[in-house]
Amino acid sequence: FVNEGPLFRIYHVVDSDQEHSSQTGSVAIKVLNDRFADDKDTSRLENEYNILNHLANRDAAGSAIKKTSHHGSNATTLEWIDGITLKEWIRKFHSTRSLPVAIKSDTDEMKSIIMVMRNIAWSMVDVHDAGISHNNIT
């Protein structure tokens, strides 16, 4: 078990036997909390699956491997990517309400920030070009 929100639970599963066809040896299984979820919640999970498949070619998101079920609830199996969430990353760099002053433009940390922001920007271009609407990206 990794995380639980109002709509979903996320599990980290080691996939060493390739049961889920992962490329990294691990998957995330995102499960609707309610076994009898309404159409809106089910549609949200399906849309996320479709968006992640669309964005996978930009290296900005892990790929969605398959739609499935977990103990009778709708679920999606996703490629597991080690690291922190975008929300955690933003909080880390904005914990003082500004970027750390010590970051110089030629450092690896600044290059990492620019790469993440570039991937987010291109992903948003792809999402909008595909006609996908969204409410947030964190």
PDB file of C-alpha atoms in Angstrom:
ATOM      1  CA  PHE A   1       0.000   0.000   0.000  1.00  0.00           C
ATOM      2  CA  VAL A   2       1.398   3.414  -0.993  1.00  0.00           C
ATOM      3  CA  ASN A   3      -1.315   6.055  -0.809  1.00  0.00           C
ATOM      4  CA  GLU A   4      -5.050   6.568  -0.377  1.00  0.00           C
ATOM      5  CA  GLY A   5      -7.149   9.507  -1.472  1.00  0.00           C
ATOM      6  CA  PRO A   6     -10.889  10.077  -1.498  1.00  0.00           C
ATOM      7  CA  LEU A   7     -11.390   8.100  -4.725  1.00  0.00           C
ATOM      8  CA  PHE A   8      -8.401   5.780  -5.122  1.00  0.00           C
ATOM      9  CA  ARG A   9      -5.924   3.516  -3.338  1.00  0.00           C
ATOM     10  CA  ILE A  10      -2.508   2.953  -4.867  1.00  0.00           C
ATOM     11  CA  TYR A  11      -0.462  -0.194  -4.327  1.00  0.00           C
ATOM     12  CA  HIS A  12       3.182  -0.792  -5.269  1.00  0.00           C
ATOM     13  CA  VAL A  13       3.658  -4.353  -6.541  1.00  0.00           C
ATOM     14  CA  VAL A  14       7.001  -5.948  -7.411  1.00  0.00           C
ATOM     15  CA  ASP A  15       6.569  -7.604 -10.805  1.00  0.00           C
ATOM     16  CA  SER A  16       9.709  -9.737 -11.026  1.00  0.00           C
ATOM     17  CA  ASP A  17       7.849 -12.571 -12.793  1.00  0.00           C
ATOM     18  CA  GLN A  18       6.434 -10.106 -15.381  1.00  0.00           C
ATOM     19  CA  GLU A  19       2.845 -11.026 -14.532  1.00  0.00           C
ATOM     20  CA  HIS A  20       1.863  -7.392 -15.244  1.00  0.00           C
ATOM     21  CA  SER A  21       4.292  -6.891 -18.183  1.00  0.00           C
ATOM     22  CA  SER A  22       6.179  -4.083 -16.473  1.00  0.00           C
ATOM     23  CA  GLN A  23       9.404  -2.698 -17.910  1.00  0.00           C
ATOM     24  CA  THR A  24      10.806  -1.608 -14.542  1.00  0.00           C
ATOM     25  CA  GLY A  25      10.061  -4.754 -12.535  1.00  0.00           C
ATOM     26  CA  SER A  26       7.420  -2.937 -10.478  1.00  0.00           C
ATOM     27  CA  VAL A  27       3.907  -1.647 -11.069  1.00  0.00           C
ATOM     28  CA  ALA A  28       1.456   0.651  -9.355  1.00  0.00           C
ATOM     29  CA  ILE A  29      -2.096  -0.600  -9.150  1.00  0.00           C
ATOM     30  CA  LYS A  30      -4.582   2.261  -8.819  1.00  0.00           C
ATOM     31  CA  VAL A  31      -7.895   0.993  -7.449  1.00  0.00           C
ATOM     32  CA  LEU A  32     -11.215   2.777  -7.058  1.00  0.00           C
ATOM     33  CA  ASN A  33     -12.085   2.875  -3.349  1.00  0.00           C
ATOM     34  CA  ASP A  34     -15.736   2.061  -3.891  1.00  0.00           C
ATOM     35  CA  ARG A  35     -16.566  -1.384  -5.273  1.00  0.00           C
ATOM     36  CA  PHE A  36     -19.765   0.110  -6.641  1.00  0.00           C
ATOM     37  CA  ALA A  37     -18.308   3.339  -7.994  1.00  0.00           C
ATOM     38  CA  ASP A  38     -20.546   5.559 -10.072  1.00  0.00           C
ATOM     39  CA  ASP A  39     -20.021   6.174 -13.781  1.00  0.00           C
ATOM     40  CA  LYS A  40     -18.184   9.462 -13.115  1.00  0.00           C
ATOM     41  CA  ASP A  41     -15.522   7.778 -10.947  1.00  0.00           C
ATOM     42  CA  THR A  42     -15.101   4.901 -13.383  1.00  0.00           C
ATOM     43  CA  SER A  43     -14.831   7.352 -16.273  1.00  0.00           C
ATOM     44  CA  ARG A  44     -12.170   9.331 -14.391  1.00  0.00           C
ATOM     45  CA  LEU A  45     -10.032   6.191 -14.015  1.00  0.00           C
ATOM     46  CA  GLU A  46     -10.490   5.292 -17.693  1.00  0.00           C
ATOM     47  CA  ASN A  47      -9.597   8.842 -18.774  1.00  0.00           C
ATOM     48  CA  GLU A  48      -6.435   8.754 -16.699  1.00  0.00           C
ATOM     49  CA  TYR A  49      -5.496   5.463 -18.354  1.00  0.00           C
ATOM     50  CA  ASN A  50      -6.006   6.999 -21.813  1.00  0.00           C
ATOM     51  CA  ILE A  51      -4.129  10.208 -20.970  1.00  0.00           C
ATOM     52  CA  LEU A  52      -1.136   8.321 -19.557  1.00  0.00           C
ATOM     53  CA  ASN A  53      -0.937   6.168 -22.673  1.00  0.00           C
ATOM     54  CA  HIS A  54      -1.014   9.330 -24.768  1.00  0.00           C
ATOM     55  CA  LEU A  55       1.734  11.011 -22.686  1.00  0.00           C
ATOM     56  CA  ALA A  56       4.018   7.984 -22.364  1.00  0.00           C
ATOM     57  CA  ASN A  57       5.914   8.889 -25.535  1.00  0.00           C
ATOM     58  CA  ARG A  58       7.010  12.222 -23.976  1.00  0.00           C
ATOM     59  CA  ASP A  59       8.798  10.576 -21.023  1.00  0.00           C
ATOM     60  CA  ALA A  60       6.713  12.839 -18.818  1.00  0.00           C
ATOM     61  CA  ALA A  61       4.553  10.091 -17.421  1.00  0.00           C
ATOM     62  CA  GLY A  62       4.794   6.389 -16.905  1.00  0.00           C
ATOM     63  CA  SER A  63       2.716   4.241 -19.170  1.00  0.00           C
ATOM     64  CA  ALA A  64      -0.596   2.734 -18.235  1.00  0.00           C
ATOM     65  CA  ILE A  65      -0.191  -1.003 -18.794  1.00  0.00           C
ATOM     66  CA  LYS A  66      -3.757  -2.269 -18.615  1.00  0.00           C
ATOM     67  CA  LYS A  67      -7.250  -1.773 -17.260  1.00  0.00           C
ATOM     68  CA  THR A  68      -8.058  -4.423 -14.693  1.00  0.00           C
ATOM     69  CA  SER A  69      -9.897  -5.084 -11.443  1.00  0.00           C
ATOM     70  CA  HIS A  70      -8.610  -5.614  -7.932  1.00  0.00           C
ATOM     71  CA  HIS A  71     -10.821  -7.476  -5.438  1.00  0.00           C
ATOM     72  CA  GLY A  72     -13.908  -6.560  -7.475  1.00  0.00           C
ATOM     73  CA  SER A  73     -13.094  -2.847  -7.897  1.00  0.00           C
ATOM     74  CA  ASN A  74     -12.088  -1.168 -11.160  1.00  0.00           C
ATOM     75  CA  ALA A  75      -8.334  -0.613 -11.352  1.00  0.00           C
ATOM     76  CA  THR A  76      -5.525   0.401 -13.661  1.00  0.00           C
ATOM     77  CA  THR A  77      -2.046  -1.123 -13.702  1.00  0.00           C
ATOM     78  CA  LEU A  78       0.619   1.536 -14.257  1.00  0.00           C
ATOM     79  CA  GLU A  79       4.357   1.380 -14.766  1.00  0.00           C
ATOM     80  CA  TRP A  80       6.028   2.146 -11.406  1.00  0.00           C
ATOM     81  CA  ILE A  81       8.432   5.071 -11.477  1.00  0.00           C
ATOM     82  CA  ASP A  82      10.692   5.613  -8.473  1.00  0.00           C
ATOM     83  CA  GLY A  83      10.814   9.119  -7.105  1.00  0.00           C
ATOM     84  CA  ILE A  84       8.425  11.656  -5.681  1.00  0.00           C
ATOM     85  CA  THR A  85       5.162  13.005  -7.032  1.00  0.00           C
ATOM     86  CA  LEU A  86       4.972  16.313  -8.855  1.00  0.00           C
ATOM     87  CA  LYS A  87       3.037  17.712  -5.898  1.00  0.00           C
ATOM     88  CA  GLU A  88       5.826  16.668  -3.496  1.00  0.00           C
ATOM     89  CA  TRP A  89       8.459  18.055  -5.856  1.00  0.00           C
ATOM     90  CA  ILE A  90       6.692  21.425  -6.051  1.00  0.00           C
ATOM     91  CA  ARG A  91       6.298  21.543  -2.264  1.00  0.00           C
ATOM     92  CA  LYS A  92       9.977  20.705  -1.806  1.00  0.00           C
ATOM     93  CA  PHE A  93      11.133  23.590  -3.986  1.00  0.00           C
ATOM     94  CA  HIS A  94       8.530  26.040  -2.761  1.00  0.00           C
ATOM     95  CA  SER A  95       8.572  25.274   0.963  1.00  0.00           C
ATOM     96  CA  THR A  96       9.872  28.786   1.594  1.00  0.00           C
ATOM     97  CA  ARG A  97       7.523  30.245  -1.065  1.00  0.00           C
ATOM     98  CA  SER A  98      10.461  30.768  -3.426  1.00  0.00           C
ATOM     99  CA  LEU A  99      13.158  28.764  -5.119  1.00  0.00           C
ATOM    100  CA  PRO A 100      16.285  28.348  -3.021  1.00  0.00           C
ATOM    101  CA  VAL A 101      18.664  31.237  -3.665  1.00  0.00           C
ATOM    102  CA  ALA A 102      21.637  28.877  -3.839  1.00  0.00           C
ATOM    103  CA  ILE A 103      20.531  27.366  -7.154  1.00  0.00           C
ATOM    104  CA  LYS A 104      22.745  28.695  -9.931  1.00  0.00           C
ATOM    105  CA  SER A 105      21.751  28.421 -13.565  1.00  0.00           C
ATOM    106  CA  ASP A 106      24.560  25.997 -14.485  1.00  0.00           C
ATOM    107  CA  THR A 107      23.988  23.404 -11.737  1.00  0.00           C
ATOM    108  CA  ASP A 108      22.576  19.892 -12.103  1.00  0.00           C
ATOM    109  CA  GLU A 109      19.697  20.887  -9.812  1.00  0.00           C
ATOM    110  CA  MET A 110      18.685  23.759 -12.106  1.00  0.00           C
ATOM    111  CA  LYS A 111      19.032  21.488 -15.143  1.00  0.00           C
ATOM    112  CA  SER A 112      16.724  19.003 -13.402  1.00  0.00           C
ATOM    113  CA  ILE A 113      14.154  21.731 -12.690  1.00  0.00           C
ATOM    114  CA  ILE A 114      14.248  22.913 -16.297  1.00  0.00           C
ATOM    115  CA  MET A 115      13.882  19.331 -17.605  1.00  0.00           C
ATOM    116  CA  VAL A 116      10.828  18.683 -15.399  1.00  0.00           C
ATOM    117  CA  MET A 117       9.206  21.979 -16.396  1.00  0.00           C
ATOM    118  CA  ARG A 118       9.923  21.299 -20.075  1.00  0.00           C
ATOM    119  CA  ASN A 119       8.348  17.837 -19.852  1.00  0.00           C
ATOM    120  CA  ILE A 120       5.294  19.272 -18.084  1.00  0.00           C
ATOM    121  CA  ALA A 121       4.911  21.994 -20.725  1.00  0.00           C
ATOM    122  CA  TRP A 122       5.173  19.532 -23.644  1.00  0.00           C
ATOM    123  CA  SER A 123       2.789  17.153 -21.895  1.00  0.00           C
ATOM    124  CA  MET A 124       0.239  19.925 -21.512  1.00  0.00           C
ATOM    125  CA  VAL A 125       0.619  20.763 -25.221  1.00  0.00           C
ATOM    126  CA  ASP A 126      -0.061  17.091 -26.037  1.00  0.00           C
ATOM    127  CA  VAL A 127      -3.046  16.955 -23.676  1.00  0.00           C
ATOM    128  CA  HIS A 128      -4.588  20.106 -25.140  1.00  0.00           C
ATOM    129  CA  ASP A 129      -3.865  19.049 -28.734  1.00  0.00           C
ATOM    130  CA  ALA A 130      -5.702  15.801 -28.023  1.00  0.00           C
ATOM    131  CA  GLY A 131      -8.729  17.760 -26.793  1.00  0.00           C
ATOM    132  CA  ILE A 132      -8.410  16.434 -23.243  1.00  0.00           C
ATOM    133  CA  SER A 133      -9.734  18.624 -20.459  1.00  0.00           C
ATOM    134  CA  HIS A 134      -8.274  18.491 -16.969  1.00  0.00           C
ATOM    135  CA  ASN A 135      -8.569  20.270 -13.642  1.00  0.00           C
ATOM    136  CA  ASN A 136      -5.002  19.953 -12.344  1.00  0.00           C
ATOM    137  CA  ILE A 137      -1.740  18.201 -13.070  1.00  0.00           C
ATOM    138  CA  THR A 138      -0.532  17.400  -9.583  1.00  0.00           C
TER     139      THR A 138
END
